[in-house]
CSV table of N, CA, C and O in Angstrom, one decimal:
chain,number,residue,atom,x,y,z
A,266,MET,N,0.8,-1.2,0.0
A,266,MET,CA,0.0,0.0,0.0
A,266,MET,C,0.9,1.2,0.0
A,266,MET,O,1.8,1.4,0.8
A,267,ALA,N,0.6,2.2,-0.9
A,267,ALA,CA,1.4,3.4,-1.0
A,267,ALA,C,1.0,4.4,0.1
A,267,ALA,O,-0.1,4.5,0.6
A,268,ARG,N,2.0,5.1,0.6
A,268,ARG,CA,1.8,6.1,1.6
A,268,ARG,C,1.2,7.4,1.0
A,268,ARG,O,1.5,7.7,-0.2
A,269,PRO,N,0.4,8.1,1.7
A,269,PRO,CA,-0.1,9.4,1.2
A,269,PRO,C,1.1,10.4,1.0
A,269,PRO,O,2.1,10.3,1.8
A,270,PRO,N,1.0,11.3,0.1
A,270,PRO,CA,2.1,12.3,-0.1
A,270,PRO,C,2.3,13.1,1.2
A,270,PRO,O,1.3,13.5,1.9
A,271,LEU,N,3.6,13.5,1.4
A,271,LEU,CA,3.9,14.3,2.6
A,271,LEU,C,3.3,15.7,2.4
A,271,LEU,O,2.8,16.3,3.4
A,272,PHE,N,3.4,16.3,1.2
A,272,PHE,CA,2.9,17.6,0.9
A,272,PHE,C,1.9,17.4,-0.2
A,272,PHE,O,2.3,17.6,-1.4
A,273,PRO,N,0.6,17.2,0.0
A,273,PRO,CA,-0.3,17.0,-1.1
A,273,PRO,C,-0.5,18.3,-1.9
A,273,PRO,O,-0.2,19.4,-1.4
A,274,ASP,N,-1.0,18.2,-3.1
A,274,ASP,CA,-1.2,19.4,-4.0
A,274,ASP,C,-2.2,20.3,-3.3
A,274,ASP,O,-3.2,19.9,-2.8
A,275,GLN,N,-1.8,21.6,-3.3
A,275,GLN,CA,-2.6,22.6,-2.7
A,275,GLN,C,-3.1,23.6,-3.7
A,275,GLN,O,-2.4,23.9,-4.7
A,276,SER,N,-4.2,24.2,-3.4
A,276,SER,CA,-4.7,25.3,-4.3
A,276,SER,C,-4.0,26.6,-3.9
A,276,SER,O,-3.2,26.6,-2.9
A,277,ALA,N,-4.3,27.7,-4.5
A,277,ALA,CA,-3.7,29.0,-4.2
A,277,ALA,C,-4.1,29.4,-2.8
A,277,ALA,O,-3.3,30.1,-2.1
A,278,ALA,N,-5.2,29.0,-2.3
A,278,ALA,CA,-5.7,29.4,-1.0
A,278,ALA,C,-5.1,28.4,0.1
A,278,ALA,O,-5.4,28.6,1.3
A,279,GLY,N,-4.4,27.4,-0.3
A,279,GLY,CA,-3.8,26.5,0.7
A,279,GLY,C,-4.7,25.3,1.0
A,279,GLY,O,-4.4,24.5,1.9
A,280,ILE,N,-5.7,25.1,0.2
A,280,ILE,CA,-6.6,23.9,0.4
A,280,ILE,C,-6.1,22.7,-0.2
A,280,ILE,O,-5.7,22.7,-1.4
A,281,ALA,N,-6.0,21.6,0.6
A,281,ALA,CA,-5.6,20.3,0.1
A,281,ALA,C,-6.6,19.3,0.4
A,281,ALA,O,-7.5,19.5,1.2
A,282,VAL,N,-6.5,18.1,-0.3
A,282,VAL,CA,-7.4,17.0,-0.1
A,282,VAL,C,-6.7,16.1,0.9
A,282,VAL,O,-5.6,15.6,0.7
A,283,ASP,N,-7.4,15.8,2.1
A,283,ASP,CA,-6.8,14.9,3.0
A,283,ASP,C,-6.9,13.5,2.5
A,283,ASP,O,-7.9,13.0,2.1
A,284,PRO,N,-5.7,12.8,2.3
A,284,PRO,CA,-5.7,11.5,1.6
A,284,PRO,C,-6.4,10.4,2.4
A,284,PRO,O,-6.9,9.4,1.8
A,285,ARG,N,-6.6,10.5,3.7
A,285,ARG,CA,-7.2,9.5,4.5
A,285,ARG,C,-8.7,9.6,4.4
A,285,ARG,O,-9.4,8.6,4.3
A,286,THR,N,-9.3,10.8,4.5
A,286,THR,CA,-10.7,11.0,4.5
A,286,THR,C,-11.3,11.5,3.2
A,286,THR,O,-12.5,11.6,3.1
A,287,LEU,N,-10.4,12.0,2.3
A,287,LEU,CA,-10.8,12.6,1.0
A,287,LEU,C,-11.7,13.9,1.2
A,287,LEU,O,-12.4,14.2,0.4
A,288,GLU,N,-11.5,14.5,2.4
A,288,GLU,CA,-12.2,15.8,2.6
A,288,GLU,C,-11.2,16.9,2.2
A,288,GLU,O,-10.0,16.8,2.3
A,289,ARG,N,-11.7,18.1,1.9
A,289,ARG,CA,-10.9,19.3,1.6
A,289,ARG,C,-10.6,20.0,2.9
A,289,ARG,O,-11.5,20.3,3.7
A,290,VAL,N,-9.3,20.2,3.2
A,290,VAL,CA,-8.9,20.8,4.4
A,290,VAL,C,-7.8,21.8,4.2
A,290,VAL,O,-7.1,21.7,3.2
A,291,ILE,N,-7.6,22.7,5.1
A,291,ILE,CA,-6.4,23.5,5.2
A,291,ILE,C,-5.5,22.8,6.3
A,291,ILE,O,-5.9,22.7,7.4
A,292,PRO,N,-4.3,22.3,5.9
A,292,PRO,CA,-3.5,21.5,6.8
A,292,PRO,C,-3.0,22.3,8.0
A,292,PRO,O,-2.9,23.5,7.9
A,293,GLU,N,-2.7,21.6,9.1
A,293,GLU,CA,-2.2,22.3,10.2
A,293,GLU,C,-0.8,22.9,9.9
A,293,GLU,O,-0.1,22.3,9.1
A,294,SER,N,-0.5,24.0,10.5
A,294,SER,CA,0.8,24.6,10.3
A,294,SER,C,1.3,25.2,11.6
A,294,SER,O,0.6,25.3,12.6
A,295,LYS,N,2.6,25.5,11.6
A,295,LYS,CA,3.2,26.0,12.8
A,295,LYS,C,3.5,27.5,12.7
A,295,LYS,O,4.0,28.0,11.7
A,296,ARG,N,3.1,28.2,13.7
A,296,ARG,CA,3.4,29.7,13.8
A,296,ARG,C,4.8,29.9,14.1
A,296,ARG,O,5.5,29.0,14.6
A,297,SER,N,5.3,31.2,14.0
A,297,SER,CA,6.6,31.5,14.3
A,297,SER,C,7.0,31.4,15.7
A,297,SER,O,8.1,31.1,16.1
A,298,ASP,N,6.0,31.5,16.6
A,298,ASP,CA,6.3,31.3,18.1
A,298,ASP,C,6.2,29.9,18.5
A,298,ASP,O,6.4,29.6,19.7
A,299,GLY,N,6.0,28.9,17.6
A,299,GLY,CA,6.1,27.5,17.9
A,299,GLY,C,4.7,26.8,18.1
A,299,GLY,O,4.6,25.6,18.2
A,300,THR,N,3.6,27.6,18.3
A,300,THR,CA,2.3,27.0,18.5
A,300,THR,C,1.8,26.5,17.1
A,300,THR,O,2.3,26.9,16.1
A,301,VAL,N,0.9,25.6,17.2
A,301,VAL,CA,0.4,24.9,16.0
A,301,VAL,C,-1.1,25.3,15.7
A,301,VAL,O,-1.9,25.4,16.6
A,302,ARG,N,-1.3,25.7,14.5
A,302,ARG,CA,-2.7,26.0,14.0
A,302,ARG,C,-3.4,24.7,13.8
A,302,ARG,O,-2.8,23.8,13.2
A,303,LYS,N,-4.7,24.6,14.1
A,303,LYS,CA,-5.4,23.4,13.9
A,303,LYS,C,-5.7,23.2,12.4
A,303,LYS,O,-5.8,24.2,11.6
A,304,GLN,N,-6.0,22.0,12.0
A,304,GLN,CA,-6.4,21.7,10.6
A,304,GLN,C,-7.9,22.2,10.5
A,304,GLN,O,-8.7,21.9,11.3
A,305,LEU,N,-8.2,22.9,9.4
A,305,LEU,CA,-9.6,23.4,9.2
A,305,LEU,C,-10.2,22.6,8.0
A,305,LEU,O,-9.6,22.4,7.0
A,306,LYS,N,-11.5,22.2,8.3
A,306,LYS,CA,-12.2,21.5,7.2
A,306,LYS,C,-12.9,22.6,6.4
A,306,LYS,O,-13.4,23.6,6.9
A,307,ILE,N,-13.0,22.3,5.1
A,307,ILE,CA,-13.7,23.3,4.1
A,307,ILE,C,-15.0,22.7,3.7
A,307,ILE,O,-15.1,21.5,3.4
A,308,ARG,N,-16.0,23.5,3.7
A,308,ARG,CA,-17.4,23.0,3.3
A,308,ARG,C,-17.4,22.5,1.9
A,308,ARG,O,-16.7,23.1,1.0
A,309,PRO,N,-18.1,21.4,1.6
A,309,PRO,CA,-18.2,21.0,0.2
A,309,PRO,C,-18.8,22.1,-0.7
A,309,PRO,O,-19.8,22.7,-0.3
A,310,GLY,N,-18.2,22.3,-1.9
A,310,GLY,CA,-18.8,23.3,-2.8
A,310,GLY,C,-18.2,24.7,-2.6
A,310,GLY,O,-18.5,25.6,-3.4
A,311,PHE,N,-17.5,25.0,-1.5
A,311,PHE,CA,-17.0,26.3,-1.2
A,311,PHE,C,-15.7,26.5,-2.1
A,311,PHE,O,-14.8,25.7,-2.1
A,312,THR,N,-15.6,27.7,-2.7
A,312,THR,CA,-14.5,28.1,-3.5
A,312,THR,C,-14.0,29.4,-3.0
A,312,THR,O,-14.7,30.4,-3.2
A,313,PRO,N,-12.8,29.5,-2.3
A,313,PRO,CA,-12.4,30.8,-1.8
A,313,PRO,C,-12.0,31.8,-3.0
A,313,PRO,O,-11.8,31.4,-4.1
A,314,GLN,N,-12.0,33.1,-2.7
A,314,GLN,CA,-11.8,34.1,-3.7
A,314,GLN,C,-10.4,33.9,-4.4
A,314,GLN,O,-10.3,34.2,-5.5
A,315,GLU,N,-9.4,33.4,-3.7
A,315,GLU,CA,-8.1,33.3,-4.2
A,315,GLU,C,-8.1,32.2,-5.4
A,315,GLU,O,-7.2,32.2,-6.2
A,316,ASP,N,-9.0,31.3,-5.3
A,316,ASP,CA,-9.1,30.2,-6.3
A,316,ASP,C,-10.0,30.5,-7.5
A,316,ASP,O,-10.0,29.7,-8.5
A,317,VAL,N,-10.7,31.6,-7.4
A,317,VAL,CA,-11.6,31.9,-8.5
A,317,VAL,C,-10.8,32.6,-9.6
A,317,VAL,O,-10.2,33.6,-9.4
A,318,SER,N,-10.9,32.0,-10.8
A,318,SER,CA,-10.1,32.7,-11.9
A,318,SER,C,-10.9,33.9,-12.5
A,318,SER,O,-12.1,33.9,-12.4
A,319,ARG,N,-10.1,34.8,-13.0
A,319,ARG,CA,-10.7,36.0,-13.6
A,319,ARG,C,-11.4,35.7,-14.9
A,319,ARG,O,-10.9,34.9,-15.7
A,320,PHE,N,-12.6,36.2,-15.1
A,320,PHE,CA,-13.4,36.0,-16.3
A,320,PHE,C,-12.7,36.7,-17.4
A,320,PHE,O,-12.4,37.9,-17.4
A,321,ARG,N,-12.5,36.0,-18.5
A,321,ARG,CA,-12.0,36.5,-19.8
A,321,ARG,C,-12.9,36.1,-20.9
A,321,ARG,O,-13.1,34.9,-21.1
A,322,GLY,N,-13.5,37.1,-21.6
A,322,GLY,CA,-14.4,36.8,-22.7
A,322,GLY,C,-13.6,36.1,-23.9
A,322,GLY,O,-12.3,36.1,-23.9
A,323,SER,N,-14.3,35.6,-24.9
A,323,SER,CA,-13.6,34.9,-26.0
A,323,SER,C,-12.7,35.9,-26.8
A,323,SER,O,-11.6,35.5,-27.2
A,324,ARG,N,-13.1,37.1,-26.9
A,324,ARG,CA,-12.3,38.0,-27.7
A,324,ARG,C,-11.1,38.4,-26.9
A,324,ARG,O,-10.0,38.5,-27.4
A,325,GLN,N,-11.2,38.5,-25.6
A,325,GLN,CA,-10.1,38.8,-24.7
A,325,GLN,C,-9.1,37.7,-24.7
A,325,GLN,O,-7.9,37.9,-24.8
A,326,GLN,N,-9.6,36.5,-24.7
A,326,GLN,CA,-8.7,35.3,-24.7
A,326,GLN,C,-7.9,35.2,-26.0
A,326,GLN,O,-6.7,34.9,-26.1
A,327,ALA,N,-8.6,35.6,-27.2
A,327,ALA,CA,-8.0,35.6,-28.5
A,327,ALA,C,-6.9,36.6,-28.5
A,327,ALA,O,-5.8,36.4,-29.1
A,328,MET,N,-7.1,37.8,-28.0
A,328,MET,CA,-6.1,38.9,-27.9
A,328,MET,C,-4.9,38.5,-27.1
A,328,MET,O,-3.8,38.8,-27.4
A,329,ASP,N,-5.2,37.8,-26.0
A,329,ASP,CA,-4.1,37.4,-25.1
A,329,ASP,C,-3.2,36.4,-25.8
A,329,ASP,O,-2.0,36.3,-25.6
A,330,ALA,N,-3.8,35.5,-26.6
A,330,ALA,CA,-3.1,34.4,-27.3
A,330,ALA,C,-2.2,35.0,-28.4
A,330,ALA,O,-1.1,34.5,-28.7
A,331,THR,N,-2.6,36.1,-29.0
A,331,THR,CA,-1.9,36.6,-30.1
A,331,THR,C,-1.0,37.8,-29.7
A,331,THR,O,-0.3,38.4,-30.6
A,332,ALA,N,-1.0,38.2,-28.4
A,332,ALA,CA,-0.3,39.4,-28.0
A,332,ALA,C,1.2,39.1,-28.0
A,332,ALA,O,1.7,38.0,-27.8
A,333,LEU,N,2.0,40.2,-28.4
A,333,LEU,CA,3.4,40.1,-28.4
A,333,LEU,C,4.0,40.2,-27.0
A,333,LEU,O,3.3,40.8,-26.1
A,334,PRO,N,5.2,39.8,-26.7
A,334,PRO,CA,5.8,39.9,-25.4
A,334,PRO,C,5.9,41.4,-25.0
A,334,PRO,O,6.1,42.3,-25.9
A,335,LYS,N,5.9,41.7,-23.7
A,335,LYS,CA,6.0,43.1,-23.2
A,335,LYS,C,7.4,43.7,-23.6
A,335,LYS,O,8.4,43.0,-23.5
A,336,GLY,N,7.4,44.8,-24.2
A,336,GLY,CA,8.6,45.5,-24.6
A,336,GLY,C,9.0,45.2,-26.0
A,336,GLY,O,10.1,45.6,-26.5
A,337,HIS,N,8.3,44.3,-26.7
A,337,HIS,CA,8.6,43.9,-28.1
A,337,HIS,C,8.4,45.1,-29.0
A,337,HIS,O,7.4,45.8,-28.9
A,338,ILE,N,9.3,45.4,-29.9
A,338,ILE,CA,9.2,46.4,-30.9
A,338,ILE,C,8.9,45.8,-32.3
A,338,ILE,O,9.7,45.0,-32.7
A,339,LEU,N,7.9,46.2,-32.9
A,339,LEU,CA,7.5,45.7,-34.3
A,339,LEU,C,8.6,46.1,-35.3
A,339,LEU,O,9.1,47.2,-35.3
A,340,GLY,N,9.0,45.1,-36.1
A,340,GLY,CA,10.0,45.3,-37.1
A,340,GLY,C,11.4,45.5,-36.6
A,340,GLY,O,12.3,45.8,-37.4
A,341,TRP,N,11.7,45.2,-35.4
A,341,TRP,CA,13.1,45.3,-34.9
A,341,TRP,C,13.9,44.2,-35.3
A,341,TRP,O,13.7,43.1,-35.4
């Protein structure tokens, strides 16, 4: 049987899937003074603001795909 990963994949907000229970949690962490923060469970269906991607319309996506790198000079 394989062991669960030591550092599971986390979202931008720090949410990971607990390999034992398959629940979404924010893992426990240690503060600078040595005390430990408890592990927090995340409600099913909740998406924090940090994980919501910015809406880009189809025309904006097409412009982003064809855009030149920043500082590029045409005909140089």
